[in-house]
Coordinates of C-alpha atoms in Angstrom, one line a residue:
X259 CA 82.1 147.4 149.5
X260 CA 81.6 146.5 145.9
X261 CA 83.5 143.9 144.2
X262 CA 86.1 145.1 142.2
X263 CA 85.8 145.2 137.9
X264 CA 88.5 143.0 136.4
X265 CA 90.8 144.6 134.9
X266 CA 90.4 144.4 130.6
X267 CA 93.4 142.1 129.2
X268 CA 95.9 144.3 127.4
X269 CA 95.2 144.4 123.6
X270 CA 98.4 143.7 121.8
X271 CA 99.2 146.7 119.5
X272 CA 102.1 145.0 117.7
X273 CA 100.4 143.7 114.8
X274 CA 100.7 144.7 111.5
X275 CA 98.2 145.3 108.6
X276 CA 98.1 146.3 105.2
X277 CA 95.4 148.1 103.7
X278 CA 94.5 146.9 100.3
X279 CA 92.9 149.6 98.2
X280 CA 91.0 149.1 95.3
X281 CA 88.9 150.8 92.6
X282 CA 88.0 149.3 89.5
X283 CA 88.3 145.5 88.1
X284 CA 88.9 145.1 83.9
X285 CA 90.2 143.2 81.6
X286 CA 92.0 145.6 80.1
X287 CA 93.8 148.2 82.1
X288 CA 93.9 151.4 81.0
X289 CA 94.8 153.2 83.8
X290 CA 97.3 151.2 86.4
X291 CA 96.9 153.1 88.9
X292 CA 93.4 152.6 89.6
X293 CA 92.5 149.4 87.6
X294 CA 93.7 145.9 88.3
X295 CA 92.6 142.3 85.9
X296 CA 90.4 140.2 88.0
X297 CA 93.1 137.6 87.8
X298 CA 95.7 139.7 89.4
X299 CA 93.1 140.6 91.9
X300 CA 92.5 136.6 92.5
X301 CA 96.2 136.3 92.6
X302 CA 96.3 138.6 95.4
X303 CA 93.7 137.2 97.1
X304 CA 94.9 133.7 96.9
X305 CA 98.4 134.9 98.2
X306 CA 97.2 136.6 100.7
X307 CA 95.5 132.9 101.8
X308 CA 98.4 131.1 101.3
X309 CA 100.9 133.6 103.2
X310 CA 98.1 132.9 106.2
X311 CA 97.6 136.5 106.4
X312 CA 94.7 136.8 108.2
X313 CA 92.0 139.6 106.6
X314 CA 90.0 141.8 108.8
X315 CA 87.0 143.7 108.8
X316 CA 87.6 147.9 108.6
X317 CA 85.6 147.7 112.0
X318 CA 87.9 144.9 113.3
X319 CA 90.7 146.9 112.6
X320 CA 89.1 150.0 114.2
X321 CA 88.5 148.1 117.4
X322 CA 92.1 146.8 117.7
X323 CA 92.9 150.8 117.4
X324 CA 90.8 151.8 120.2
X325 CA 92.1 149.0 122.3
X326 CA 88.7 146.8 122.4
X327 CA 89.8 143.7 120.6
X328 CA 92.9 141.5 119.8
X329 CA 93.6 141.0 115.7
X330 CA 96.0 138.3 114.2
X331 CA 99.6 139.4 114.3
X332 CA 99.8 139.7 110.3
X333 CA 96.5 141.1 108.7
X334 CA 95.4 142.8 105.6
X335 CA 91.9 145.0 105.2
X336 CA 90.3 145.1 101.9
X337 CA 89.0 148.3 101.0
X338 CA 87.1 149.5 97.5
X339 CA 87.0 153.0 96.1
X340 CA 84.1 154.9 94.4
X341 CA 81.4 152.5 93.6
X342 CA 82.4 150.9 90.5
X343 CA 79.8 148.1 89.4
X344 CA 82.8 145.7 88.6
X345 CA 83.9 146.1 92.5
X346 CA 80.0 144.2 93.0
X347 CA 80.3 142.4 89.7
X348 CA 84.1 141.2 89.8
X349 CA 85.7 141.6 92.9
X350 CA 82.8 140.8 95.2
X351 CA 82.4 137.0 93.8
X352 CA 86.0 136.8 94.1
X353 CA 86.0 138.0 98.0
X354 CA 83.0 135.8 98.9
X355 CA 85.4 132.5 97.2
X356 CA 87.8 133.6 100.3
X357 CA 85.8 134.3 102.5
X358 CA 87.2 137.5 103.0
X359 CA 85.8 141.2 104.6
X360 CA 85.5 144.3 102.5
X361 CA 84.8 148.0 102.8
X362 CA 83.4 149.9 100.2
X363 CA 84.3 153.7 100.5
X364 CA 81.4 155.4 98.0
X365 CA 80.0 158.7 97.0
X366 CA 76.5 159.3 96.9
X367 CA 76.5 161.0 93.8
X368 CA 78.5 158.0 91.8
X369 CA 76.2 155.8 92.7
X370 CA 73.3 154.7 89.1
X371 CA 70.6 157.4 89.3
X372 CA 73.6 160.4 90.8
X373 CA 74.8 163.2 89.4
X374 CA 78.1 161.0 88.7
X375 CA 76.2 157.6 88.7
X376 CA 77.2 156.5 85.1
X377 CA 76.6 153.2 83.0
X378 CA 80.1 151.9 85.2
X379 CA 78.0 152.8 88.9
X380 CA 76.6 150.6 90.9
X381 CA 73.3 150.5 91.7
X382 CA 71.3 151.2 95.2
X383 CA 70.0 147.8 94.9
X384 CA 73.3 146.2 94.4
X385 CA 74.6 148.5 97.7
X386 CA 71.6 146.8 99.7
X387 CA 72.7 143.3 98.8
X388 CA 76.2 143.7 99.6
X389 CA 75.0 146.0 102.9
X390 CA 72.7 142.9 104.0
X391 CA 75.6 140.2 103.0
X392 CA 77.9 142.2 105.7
X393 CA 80.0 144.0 103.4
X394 CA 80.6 147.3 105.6
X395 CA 79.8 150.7 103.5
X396 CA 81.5 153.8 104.5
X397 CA 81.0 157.7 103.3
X398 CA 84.1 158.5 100.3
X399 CA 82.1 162.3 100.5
X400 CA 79.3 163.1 98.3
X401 CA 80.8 164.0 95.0
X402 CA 84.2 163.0 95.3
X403 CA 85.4 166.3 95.0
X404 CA 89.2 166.9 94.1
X405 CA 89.6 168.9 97.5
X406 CA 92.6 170.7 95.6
X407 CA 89.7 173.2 93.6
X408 CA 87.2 175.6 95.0
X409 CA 84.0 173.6 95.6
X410 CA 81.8 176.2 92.9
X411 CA 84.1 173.8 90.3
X412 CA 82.8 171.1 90.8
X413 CA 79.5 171.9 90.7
X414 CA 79.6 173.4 87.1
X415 CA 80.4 169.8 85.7
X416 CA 78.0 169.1 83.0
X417 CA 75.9 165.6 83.1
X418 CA 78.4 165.0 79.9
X419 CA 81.4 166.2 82.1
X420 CA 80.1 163.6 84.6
X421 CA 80.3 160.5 82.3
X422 CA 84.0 160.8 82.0
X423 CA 83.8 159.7 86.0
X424 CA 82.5 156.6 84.8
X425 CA 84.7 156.0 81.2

């Protein structure tokens, strides 16, 4: 007879987390929905140490989901939008200083050298640093379409049309 598996502990499912999403990091916000000052950003960062929140990895987090692995009873994920070069030359300086996980969500074509990849874009090579530091980079589509119009819309946008991604 074989010997029997152990069972897997149970994975507590009660914990709670907070996704933190983020686009773009400037001094001067024009647009408060998607922009945030660096120093607010600290300040969030910094109260999110001192509240002993733990932050988590977007894979951590998945884990817990699925039932493969326990997370701290308070956490936070920190996620970036779009591919912004301030989210590599702002908030990434500022996450390293904590110590703290991120996600980037991007789309291809944002990205310096896309169809949408403006002077504000990161760059491929910037993507590989971050990629080889352990930052985990996920799909946000290819053109970060506005899923609301037909698809043939999009794709009429003029290089000068595309700059106004990246304003």
């Amino acid at each position: 007879t074989p010997a029997p598996t152990p069972a897997k502990p149970a994975i507590d499912q009660s914990s709670q987390v907070i996704v933190f999403g983020y686009h773009r990091f400037e001094k001067k916000v024009r647009r408060p929905d998607t922009e945030i000052t660096p120093e607010a950003f600290e300040a969030q960062m910094k109260a999110l140490q001192d509240q002993k929140i733990a932050v988590i990895g977007m894979q951590d987090f998945l884990a817990w989901k699925r039932g493969e692995k326990a997370i701290p009873a308070h956490s936070a994920i920190i996620t970036i939008d779009d591919g912004y070069k301030s989210g590599y030359e702002v908030a990434w300086p500022i996450l390293k200083k904590y110590k703290y996980p991120l996600t980037l969500f991007i789309y291809t074509e944002g990205i310096k050298g896309g169809k949408f990849g403006g002077g504000e874009a990161m760059s491929w090579e910037q993507l590989a640093e971050m990629r080889d530091a352990g930052v985990d980079i996920q799909a946000h589509s290819a053109t970060h379409q506005d899923l609301r119009k037909p698809y043939d819309k999009v794709t009429k946008l003029t290089p000068k049309d595309s700059n106004a991604w990246f304003q």
